[in-house]
Structures are given as C-alpha cells and as structure tokens.
Amino acid sequence: QVQLVESGGGLVQPGGSLRLSCAASGSLSGSNIMGWYRQRPGKQRGWVAGITDGGLTNYSDLVKGRFTISRDAAKDTVFLQMNSLKPDDTGLYYCYLSSSGPISWGQGTQVTVSS
C-alpha cells in the first residue's frame, strides 16, 4: 500500500505562484510515475502533469509553459511549481502514483486563484 500526502495549496491572486508537494510512503518498489490531476468546478477530473522516476516529464497543454513538475527521488516526493496562475486553474489538485499495482491517490489540496 502506498500513501500520498499533498500540501501547498491555498488562495493566490491571478498571476501569482504556488508550489504543491506530494510525499509518498509505504510499499514503493520498481519503476513508477508520479504526477497531478485536478478537479475544476463543473468539470471532470483532468490530468495536469506527470514525471517518471527517471525524470521524464509531460504536461497538459493547459498548463505547459506555466507549470513545472519535479521530484526528489531520495525522498519519494513530487512537486508542482505553478506560475502565472489563472482563475481557471482553480480546483482540487490530486497527486497520483502509478506503478505495477493500482493507482494510488492523495486526498487532494485546494488551489483557489482569485482577486
């Protein structure tokens, strides 16, 4: 079993920045991908970004150029640096870890972009 704990959400003005963190613990073995989804108001949960344990990254077109995903392999932690935030980025951000077993999810952290 893998546990994921997110932190770093909050309220920020348009154009501002936030940094989300997600720490993984438990039965971690083998290669994996960690990343983020988000649930925006009135919309389905959508994928935001992902990073392999080798450091390869990929982004949704909605956030490319504004968000940066990274990970600390030694600490099994993934980060999402979010810059130039827009009101449309508002939502509940979920960390995920995908490996050989079922996908693990965090509890979510709220990001609100508003003036």
Short mmCIF file of N, CA and C in Angstrom, two decimals, residues 2 20 31 42 50 68 85:
data_model
loop_
_atom_site.label_atom_id
_atom_site.label_comp_id
_atom_site.label_asym_id
_atom_site.label_seq_id
_atom_site.Cartn_x
_atom_site.Cartn_y
_atom_site.Cartn_z
N VAL A 2 0.47 2.22 -0.81
CA VAL A 2 1.18 3.49 -0.92
C VAL A 2 0.29 4.60 -0.37
N LEU A 20 3.05 23.03 -5.01
CA LEU A 20 2.44 21.88 -4.36
C LEU A 20 3.50 20.80 -4.14
N SER A 31 9.74 0.69 -10.93
CA SER A 31 9.58 1.98 -11.58
C SER A 31 8.17 2.52 -11.37
N GLY A 42 -17.28 22.23 -11.90
CA GLY A 42 -18.13 21.97 -13.05
C GLY A 42 -17.49 21.15 -14.14
N GLY A 50 2.91 14.78 -15.32
CA GLY A 50 3.47 13.56 -14.78
C GLY A 50 4.98 13.53 -14.94
N THR A 68 5.65 23.51 -13.66
CA THR A 68 6.84 22.66 -13.76
C THR A 68 6.74 21.56 -12.70
N LEU A 85 -0.60 31.89 -12.54
CA LEU A 85 -1.87 31.22 -12.28
C LEU A 85 -3.05 32.05 -12.76
#
